[in-house]
Coordinates of C-alpha atoms in Angstrom, one line a residue:
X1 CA 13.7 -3.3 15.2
X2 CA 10.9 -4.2 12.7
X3 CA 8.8 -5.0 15.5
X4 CA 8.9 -1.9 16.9
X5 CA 9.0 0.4 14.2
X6 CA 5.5 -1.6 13.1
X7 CA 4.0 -0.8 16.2
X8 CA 4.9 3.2 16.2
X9 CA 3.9 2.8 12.9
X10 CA 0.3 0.5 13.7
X11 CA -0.3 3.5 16.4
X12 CA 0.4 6.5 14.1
X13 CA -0.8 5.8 10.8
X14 CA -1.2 2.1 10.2
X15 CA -4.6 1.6 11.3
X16 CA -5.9 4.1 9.4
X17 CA -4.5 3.8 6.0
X18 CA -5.5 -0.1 6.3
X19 CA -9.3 1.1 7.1
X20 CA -8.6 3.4 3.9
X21 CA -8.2 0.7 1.7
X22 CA -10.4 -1.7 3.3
X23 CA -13.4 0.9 2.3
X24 CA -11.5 1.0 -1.3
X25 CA -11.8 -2.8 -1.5
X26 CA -15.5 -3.4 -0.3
X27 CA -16.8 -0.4 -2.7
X28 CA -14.7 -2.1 -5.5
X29 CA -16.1 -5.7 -4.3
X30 CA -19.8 -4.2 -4.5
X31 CA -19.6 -2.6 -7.9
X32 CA -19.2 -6.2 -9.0
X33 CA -17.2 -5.5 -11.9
X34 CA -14.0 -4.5 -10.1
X35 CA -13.9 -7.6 -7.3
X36 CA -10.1 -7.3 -8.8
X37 CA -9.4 -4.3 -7.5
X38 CA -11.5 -5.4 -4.1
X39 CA -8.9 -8.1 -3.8
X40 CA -5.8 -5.9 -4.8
X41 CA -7.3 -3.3 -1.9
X42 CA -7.4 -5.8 0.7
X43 CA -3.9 -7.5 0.1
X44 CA -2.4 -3.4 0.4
X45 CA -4.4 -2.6 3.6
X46 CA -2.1 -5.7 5.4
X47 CA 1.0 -3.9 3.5
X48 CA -0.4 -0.5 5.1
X49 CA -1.0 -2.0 8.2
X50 CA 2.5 -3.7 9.0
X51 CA 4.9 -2.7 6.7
X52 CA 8.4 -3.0 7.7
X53 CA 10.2 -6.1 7.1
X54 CA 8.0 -7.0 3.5
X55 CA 8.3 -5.1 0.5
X56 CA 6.4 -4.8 -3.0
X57 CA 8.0 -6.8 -5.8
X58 CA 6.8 -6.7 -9.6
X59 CA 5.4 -10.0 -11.4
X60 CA 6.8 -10.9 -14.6
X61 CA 3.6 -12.2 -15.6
X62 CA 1.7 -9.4 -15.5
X63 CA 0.5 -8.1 -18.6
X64 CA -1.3 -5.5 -20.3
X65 CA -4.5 -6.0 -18.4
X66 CA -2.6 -4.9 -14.8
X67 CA -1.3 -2.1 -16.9
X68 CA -5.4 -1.1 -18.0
X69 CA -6.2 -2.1 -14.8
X70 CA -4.0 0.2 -12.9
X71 CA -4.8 3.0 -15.4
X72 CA -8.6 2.9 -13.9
X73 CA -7.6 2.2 -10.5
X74 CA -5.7 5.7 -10.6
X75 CA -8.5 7.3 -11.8
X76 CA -11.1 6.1 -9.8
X77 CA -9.4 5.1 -5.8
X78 CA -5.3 5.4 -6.6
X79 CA -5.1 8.8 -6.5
X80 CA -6.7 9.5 -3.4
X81 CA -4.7 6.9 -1.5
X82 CA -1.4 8.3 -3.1
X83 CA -3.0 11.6 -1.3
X84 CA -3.3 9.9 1.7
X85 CA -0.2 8.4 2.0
X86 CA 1.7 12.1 1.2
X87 CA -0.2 14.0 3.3
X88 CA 0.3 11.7 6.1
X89 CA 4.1 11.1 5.2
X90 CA 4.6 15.1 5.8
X91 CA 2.8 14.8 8.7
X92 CA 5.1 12.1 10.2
X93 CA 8.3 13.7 8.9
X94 CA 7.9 16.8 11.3
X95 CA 8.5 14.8 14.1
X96 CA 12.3 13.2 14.6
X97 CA 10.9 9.9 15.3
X98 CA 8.0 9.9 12.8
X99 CA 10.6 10.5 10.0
X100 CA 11.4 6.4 9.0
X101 CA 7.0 6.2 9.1
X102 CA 7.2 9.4 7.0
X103 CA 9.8 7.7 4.0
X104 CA 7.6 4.0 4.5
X105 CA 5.0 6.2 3.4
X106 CA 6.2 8.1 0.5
X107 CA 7.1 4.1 -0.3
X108 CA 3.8 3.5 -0.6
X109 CA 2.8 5.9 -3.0
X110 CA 3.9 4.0 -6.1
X111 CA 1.9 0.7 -4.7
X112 CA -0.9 2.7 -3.9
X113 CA -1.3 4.2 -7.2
X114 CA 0.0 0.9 -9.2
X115 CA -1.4 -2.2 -7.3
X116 CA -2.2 -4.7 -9.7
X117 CA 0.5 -6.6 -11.0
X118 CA 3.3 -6.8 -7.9
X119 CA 3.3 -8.9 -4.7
X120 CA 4.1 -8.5 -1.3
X121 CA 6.7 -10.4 -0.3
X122 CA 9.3 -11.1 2.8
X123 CA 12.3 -8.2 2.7
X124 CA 14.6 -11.2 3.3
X125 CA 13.7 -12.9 -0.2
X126 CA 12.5 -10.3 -2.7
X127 CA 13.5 -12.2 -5.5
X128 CA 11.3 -15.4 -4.4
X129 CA 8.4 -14.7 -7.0
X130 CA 11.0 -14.0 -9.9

């Protein structure tokens, strides 16, 4: 069933949200200064792109430079992701089929406005990184 959904999902509104934040992580990789937030863009566009069956898990050791971090990633690209990812969720909640995409979207929002500081990790072992 993950399969599937992930392809409906890769056809409807995967592809695009993962070329969203690939442009987010190669402007954040050019401004030189925010290569972290480069890096943090790129490991979200593979969560955009296939989505069910892994899940977003905070790190314990993240500190009080994620929580800086995040607060200019907001700011400057979070915001507009979050945007993208509601937008598109009410989009895909219209349809009776789209509405599982629509809720994996409006799941998204917090990691798109917060990425610094959790992991992507298996749905079958969420706890692995504790």
């Amino acid at each position: 069933m993950k399969t599937i959904l992930n392809l409906i999902w890769l056809v409807l509104s995967g592809f695009w949200l993962a070329v969203a934040y690939v442009v987010a992580g190669v402007i954040c990789c050019i401004l030189i200064i925010t290569i972290p937030f480069g890096i943090a863009a790129f490991r979200i566009a593979g969560y955009a792109l296939w989505p069910f069956g892994r899940t977003a898990v905070d790190r314990r050791d993240a500190g009080a430079g994620s929580l800086i971090g995040n607060v200019i990633w907001i700011i400057f690209a979070g915001w507009w992701l979050a945007l993208t990812h509601l937008v598109t969720g009410f989009a895909l909640c219209i349809t009776l089929i789209g509405i599982p995409l629509g809720i994996a979207n409006f799941k998204l929002i917090p990691v798109s406005l917060m990425p610094l500081g959790r992991e992507i990790v298996p749905t079958d072992r969420p706890f692995a990184t504790r």
